[in-house]
Short mmCIF file of C-alpha atoms in Angstrom, two decimals:
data_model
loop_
_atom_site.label_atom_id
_atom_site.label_comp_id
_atom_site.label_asym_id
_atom_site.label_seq_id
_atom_site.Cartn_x
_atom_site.Cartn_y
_atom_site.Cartn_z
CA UNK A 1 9.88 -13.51 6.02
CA UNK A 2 7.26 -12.05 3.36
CA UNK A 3 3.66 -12.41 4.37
CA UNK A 4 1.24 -14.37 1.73
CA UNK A 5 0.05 -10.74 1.30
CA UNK A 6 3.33 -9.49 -0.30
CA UNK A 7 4.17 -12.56 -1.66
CA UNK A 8 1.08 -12.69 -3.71
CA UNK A 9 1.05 -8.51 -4.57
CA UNK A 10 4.73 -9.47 -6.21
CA UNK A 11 3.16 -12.61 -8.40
CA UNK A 12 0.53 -10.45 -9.02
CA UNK A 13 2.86 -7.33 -10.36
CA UNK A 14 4.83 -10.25 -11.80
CA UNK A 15 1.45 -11.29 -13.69
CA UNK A 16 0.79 -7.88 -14.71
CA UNK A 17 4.16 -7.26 -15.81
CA UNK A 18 4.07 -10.33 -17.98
CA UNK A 19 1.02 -8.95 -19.75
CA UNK A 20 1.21 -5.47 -20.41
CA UNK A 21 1.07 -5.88 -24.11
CA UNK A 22 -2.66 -7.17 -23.78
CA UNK A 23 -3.62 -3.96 -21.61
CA UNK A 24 -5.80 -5.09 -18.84
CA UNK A 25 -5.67 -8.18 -16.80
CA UNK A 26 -8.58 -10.17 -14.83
CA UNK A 27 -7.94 -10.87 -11.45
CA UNK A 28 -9.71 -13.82 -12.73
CA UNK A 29 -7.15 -15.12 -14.59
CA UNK A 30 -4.15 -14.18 -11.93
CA UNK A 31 -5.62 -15.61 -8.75
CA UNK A 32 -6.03 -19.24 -11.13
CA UNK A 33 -2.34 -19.28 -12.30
CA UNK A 34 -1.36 -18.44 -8.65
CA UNK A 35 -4.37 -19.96 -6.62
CA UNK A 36 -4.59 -16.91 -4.68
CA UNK A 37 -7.95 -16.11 -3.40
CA UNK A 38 -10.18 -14.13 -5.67
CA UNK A 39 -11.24 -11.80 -2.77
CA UNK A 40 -7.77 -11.65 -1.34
CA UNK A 41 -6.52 -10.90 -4.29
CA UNK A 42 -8.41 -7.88 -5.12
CA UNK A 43 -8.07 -6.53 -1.97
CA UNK A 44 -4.21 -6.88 -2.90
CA UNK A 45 -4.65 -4.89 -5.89
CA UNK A 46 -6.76 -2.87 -4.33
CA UNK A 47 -3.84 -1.53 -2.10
CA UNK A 48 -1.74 -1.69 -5.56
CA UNK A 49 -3.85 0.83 -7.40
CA UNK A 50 -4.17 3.16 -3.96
CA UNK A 51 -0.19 3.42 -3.98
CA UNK A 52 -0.07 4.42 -7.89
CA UNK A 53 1.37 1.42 -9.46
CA UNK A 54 -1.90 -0.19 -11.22
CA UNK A 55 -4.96 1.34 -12.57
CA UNK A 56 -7.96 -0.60 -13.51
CA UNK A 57 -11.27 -0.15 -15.92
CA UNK A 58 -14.21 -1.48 -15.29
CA UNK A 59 -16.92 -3.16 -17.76
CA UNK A 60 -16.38 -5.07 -20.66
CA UNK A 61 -12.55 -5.46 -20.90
CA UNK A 62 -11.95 -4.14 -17.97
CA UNK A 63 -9.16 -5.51 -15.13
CA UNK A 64 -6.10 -3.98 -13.97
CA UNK A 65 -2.57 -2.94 -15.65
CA UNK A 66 0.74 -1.14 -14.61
CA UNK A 67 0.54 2.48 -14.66
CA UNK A 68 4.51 2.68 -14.08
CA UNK A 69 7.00 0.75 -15.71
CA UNK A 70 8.88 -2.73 -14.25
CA UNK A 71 11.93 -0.67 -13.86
CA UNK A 72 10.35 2.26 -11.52
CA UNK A 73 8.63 -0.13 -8.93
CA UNK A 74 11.43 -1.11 -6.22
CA UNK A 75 10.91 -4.12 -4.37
CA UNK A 76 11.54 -2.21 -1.00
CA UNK A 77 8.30 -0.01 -1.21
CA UNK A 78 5.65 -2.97 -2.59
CA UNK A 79 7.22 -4.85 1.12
CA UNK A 80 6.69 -2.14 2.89
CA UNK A 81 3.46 -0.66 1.54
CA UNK A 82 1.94 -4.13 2.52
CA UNK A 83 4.15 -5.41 5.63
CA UNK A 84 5.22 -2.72 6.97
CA UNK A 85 8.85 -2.96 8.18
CA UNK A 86 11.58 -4.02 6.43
CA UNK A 87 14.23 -3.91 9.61
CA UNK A 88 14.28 -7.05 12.19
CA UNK A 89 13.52 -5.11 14.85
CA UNK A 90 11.63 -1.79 15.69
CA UNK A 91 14.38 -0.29 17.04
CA UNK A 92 16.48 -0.35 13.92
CA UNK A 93 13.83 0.62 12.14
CA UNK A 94 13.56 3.69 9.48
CA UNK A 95 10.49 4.43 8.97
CA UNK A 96 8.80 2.55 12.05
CA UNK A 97 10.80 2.69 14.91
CA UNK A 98 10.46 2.33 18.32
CA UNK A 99 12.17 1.80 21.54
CA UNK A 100 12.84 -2.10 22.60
CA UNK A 101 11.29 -2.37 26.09
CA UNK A 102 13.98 -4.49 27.25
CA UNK A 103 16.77 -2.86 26.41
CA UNK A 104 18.36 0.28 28.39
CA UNK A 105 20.93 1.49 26.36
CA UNK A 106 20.52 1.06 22.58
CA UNK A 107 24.20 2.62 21.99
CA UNK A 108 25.40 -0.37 23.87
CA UNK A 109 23.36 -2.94 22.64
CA UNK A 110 25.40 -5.39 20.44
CA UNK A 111 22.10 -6.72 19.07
CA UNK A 112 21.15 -3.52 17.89
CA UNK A 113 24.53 -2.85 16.05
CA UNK A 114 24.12 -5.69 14.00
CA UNK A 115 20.21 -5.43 13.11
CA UNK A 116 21.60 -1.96 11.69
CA UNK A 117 23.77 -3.51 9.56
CA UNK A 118 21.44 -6.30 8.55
CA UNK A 119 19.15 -3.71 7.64
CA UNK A 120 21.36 -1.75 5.64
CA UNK A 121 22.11 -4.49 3.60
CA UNK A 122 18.90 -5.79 3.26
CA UNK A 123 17.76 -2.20 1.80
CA UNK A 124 20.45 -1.68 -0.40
CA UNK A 125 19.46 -5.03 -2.39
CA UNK A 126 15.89 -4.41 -2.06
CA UNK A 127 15.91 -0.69 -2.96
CA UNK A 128 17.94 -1.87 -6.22
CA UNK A 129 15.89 -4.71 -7.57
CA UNK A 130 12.39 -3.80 -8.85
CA UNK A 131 9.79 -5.32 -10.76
CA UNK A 132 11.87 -5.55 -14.02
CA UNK A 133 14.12 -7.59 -12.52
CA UNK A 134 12.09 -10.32 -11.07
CA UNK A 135 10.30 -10.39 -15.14
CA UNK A 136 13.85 -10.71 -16.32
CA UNK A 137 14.39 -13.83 -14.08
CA UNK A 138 11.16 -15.45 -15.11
#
């Protein structure tokens, strides 16, 4: 399951994505139409800018804006630049993984072989859908 964190980073992009004709956005305006805290919130897009997908301006008509197009922001890197994980289980895991104290033989552990596969799949969807396409199905 997404945390509230990710959840609200993707309304957020979602916002921002919405609005990039008018140039910059206040988080203002996106924590109302979401009722996100305003704090939370900024430390959301805090993260955002850190990672290279928004910039922001400060002072009079100031906020923050994509710096990289819909299309070039895959849904598997905003989950895992604020959760972490995408696999099930750390010992399926790409880019986190670690042993499962319980088990003694991952090459015979049937739970393993499907969390792989369960993984895999979930990637390939989430590596393939970006921003773009969650503003195309709004």
């Amino acid at each position: 399951m997404l945390s509230k964190k990710t959840k609200y980073a993707l309304h957020a992009l979602t916002y921002l994505g919405k609005h990039q004709e008018q140039g910059t956005v206040l988080i203002h305006d996106i924590a109302e139409e979401y009722g996100i805290s305003h704090k939370f919130l900024e430390n959301i897009l805090l993260e955002l800018r850190k990672a290279g997908y928004l910039g922001s301006k400060k002072g009079k008509g100031g906020g923050y804006y994509l710096i990289k197009d819909p299309k070039d922001i895959p849904l598997s890197r905003v989950i895992r630049l604020l959760d972490g994980p995408i696999a099930m289980l750390p010992c399926v895991s790409l880019n986190y993984y670690e042993p499962c104290a319980e088990c003694k033989d991952e090459s015979k552990c049937g739970i393993n072989k499907v969390m792989i596969q369960v993984r895999d799949e979930t990637l390939k969807i989430l590596e393939n859908k970006t921003l773009e396409d969650i503003l195309k199905g709004e």
